[in-house]
């Protein structure tokens, strides 16, 4: 899936946070957005997914050439867009298995038989070193930070998006978990030719992933773009160059 963002301006509570972003992600490409805290990265991600608190005041979001500005989040999800939350919410009483099953039923055109679905969950949990018992618990409820992040990746496997946006998939992961998650996402991206946008603060995750483009966002706009070398430059010099 191709994503194109043209001169996007977004407001939250009357305050402009995204101030003219242009970004194009072609099918099968991996892009990374870095940038200081509060620069609007999460806001941009949530706007692509259609979060109702955010108001697009100018510009457009196109997927495969079709404008999606006015689509609801569930309609965007059906098109194949997926957002991993920076801070996944805990929902007590909503079983993880039930949640995944309902979500895949709503989104996937040809849902798997339940037995195959269960084995996919088990295999993916194993690949991610995610305790299988978690699927019997409430969504993210009492999960550790790392378990929440891995559960989002499990969800991505089940939904098989065409465009995935991962908002700090590496935050809160220990070194081993980071490696497991990054390699897993990288191989899924390659196998399925998924378009991928990863938001991160650290170069570490990129030891296991191969993004073609790095964008630096600052105060609501993309101020710098380049290849992987840009990450190391940022790590050495920070954003104030
Ligand atoms: N619901 C809200 N109400 C008011 N201001 C908000 C709201 N959500 C976000 N903002 C503000 O918008 C700005 C951008 O926030 P955003 O979460 O997009 O930054 P970010 O680049 O993702 O930062 P970080 O790296 O810390 O995750 C911040 O100043 C934030 O306080
Ligand atoms: Mg953020």
CSV table of N, CA, C and O and ligand atoms in Angstrom, one decimal, residues 12-13 15 17 35-43 86 168 201, ligand 1:
chain,number,residue,atom,x,y,z
A,12,UNK,N,-4.9,20.0,17.8
A,12,UNK,CA,-5.5,19.3,18.9
A,12,UNK,C,-6.0,20.4,19.8
A,12,UNK,O,-5.2,21.3,20.2
A,13,UNK,N,-7.2,20.4,20.2
A,13,UNK,CA,-7.8,21.4,21.1
A,13,UNK,C,-7.4,22.8,20.7
A,13,UNK,O,-7.0,23.6,21.5
A,15,UNK,N,-4.9,23.8,19.1
A,15,UNK,CA,-3.5,24.1,18.9
A,15,UNK,C,-2.9,23.3,17.8
A,15,UNK,O,-3.1,22.1,17.7
A,17,UNK,N,-0.4,21.3,15.9
A,17,UNK,CA,0.8,20.4,16.3
A,17,UNK,C,1.5,19.8,15.1
A,17,UNK,O,2.7,19.7,15.2
A,35,UNK,N,12.9,12.3,16.2
A,35,UNK,CA,12.6,13.7,16.5
A,35,UNK,C,12.4,13.9,18.0
A,35,UNK,O,12.0,12.9,18.7
A,36,UNK,N,12.7,15.1,18.5
A,36,UNK,CA,12.6,15.3,20.0
A,36,UNK,C,11.2,15.1,20.5
A,36,UNK,O,10.2,15.1,19.7
A,37,UNK,N,11.1,14.9,21.8
A,37,UNK,CA,9.8,14.8,22.5
A,37,UNK,C,8.9,16.0,22.1
A,37,UNK,O,9.3,17.1,22.1
A,38,UNK,N,7.6,15.7,21.9
A,38,UNK,CA,6.7,16.8,21.7
A,38,UNK,C,6.7,17.3,20.3
A,38,UNK,O,6.1,18.4,20.0
A,39,UNK,N,7.4,16.7,19.3
A,39,UNK,CA,7.5,17.3,18.0
A,39,UNK,C,6.4,17.0,17.1
A,39,UNK,O,6.3,17.5,16.0
A,40,UNK,N,5.5,16.1,17.6
A,40,UNK,CA,4.3,15.8,16.8
A,40,UNK,C,4.2,14.4,16.1
A,40,UNK,O,3.4,14.2,15.3
A,41,UNK,N,5.2,13.6,16.5
A,41,UNK,CA,5.3,12.2,15.8
A,41,UNK,C,4.0,11.4,16.1
A,41,UNK,O,3.4,10.8,15.2
A,42,UNK,N,3.7,11.3,17.4
A,42,UNK,CA,2.5,10.5,17.7
A,42,UNK,C,1.2,11.1,17.1
A,42,UNK,O,0.3,10.4,16.6
A,43,UNK,N,1.2,12.4,17.1
A,43,UNK,CA,0.0,13.1,16.6
A,43,UNK,C,-0.1,12.7,15.1
A,43,UNK,O,-1.2,12.5,14.6
A,86,UNK,N,1.8,4.0,21.1
A,86,UNK,CA,3.0,4.3,22.0
A,86,UNK,C,2.7,3.8,23.4
A,86,UNK,O,3.5,3.2,24.1
A,168,UNK,N,7.1,3.9,18.6
A,168,UNK,CA,8.0,3.5,19.6
A,168,UNK,C,7.9,2.0,20.0
A,168,UNK,O,7.6,1.7,21.2
A,201,UNK,N,13.2,6.6,19.1
A,201,UNK,CA,14.2,7.6,19.6
A,201,UNK,C,15.6,6.9,19.5
A,201,UNK,O,16.6,7.6,19.7
B,1,LIG,N1,-4.9,15.7,23.7
B,1,LIG,C1,-4.0,16.7,23.7
B,1,LIG,N2,-4.3,17.9,24.2
B,1,LIG,C2,-3.4,18.9,24.2
B,1,LIG,N3,-2.2,18.8,23.7
B,1,LIG,C3,-1.8,17.6,23.2
B,1,LIG,C4,-2.7,16.5,23.2
B,1,LIG,N4,-2.1,15.5,22.6
B,1,LIG,C5,-0.8,15.9,22.3
B,1,LIG,N5,-0.7,17.2,22.6
B,1,LIG,C6,0.5,18.1,22.5
B,1,LIG,O1,1.0,18.0,21.1
B,1,LIG,C7,2.4,18.0,21.1
B,1,LIG,C8,2.9,16.8,20.2
B,1,LIG,O2,2.7,15.6,21.0
B,1,LIG,P1,3.1,14.2,20.3
B,1,LIG,O3,2.6,13.2,21.3
B,1,LIG,O4,2.6,14.2,18.9
B,1,LIG,O5,4.7,14.3,20.4
B,1,LIG,P2,5.8,13.2,20.1
B,1,LIG,O6,6.6,13.7,19.0
B,1,LIG,O7,5.1,11.9,19.8
B,1,LIG,O8,6.6,13.1,21.4
B,1,LIG,P3,7.3,11.9,22.2
B,1,LIG,O9,8.6,11.6,21.5
B,1,LIG,O10,7.5,12.4,23.6
B,1,LIG,O11,6.4,10.7,22.1
B,1,LIG,C9,2.9,18.0,22.5
B,1,LIG,O12,3.2,19.3,22.9
B,1,LIG,C10,1.6,17.5,23.3
B,1,LIG,O13,1.6,18.0,24.6
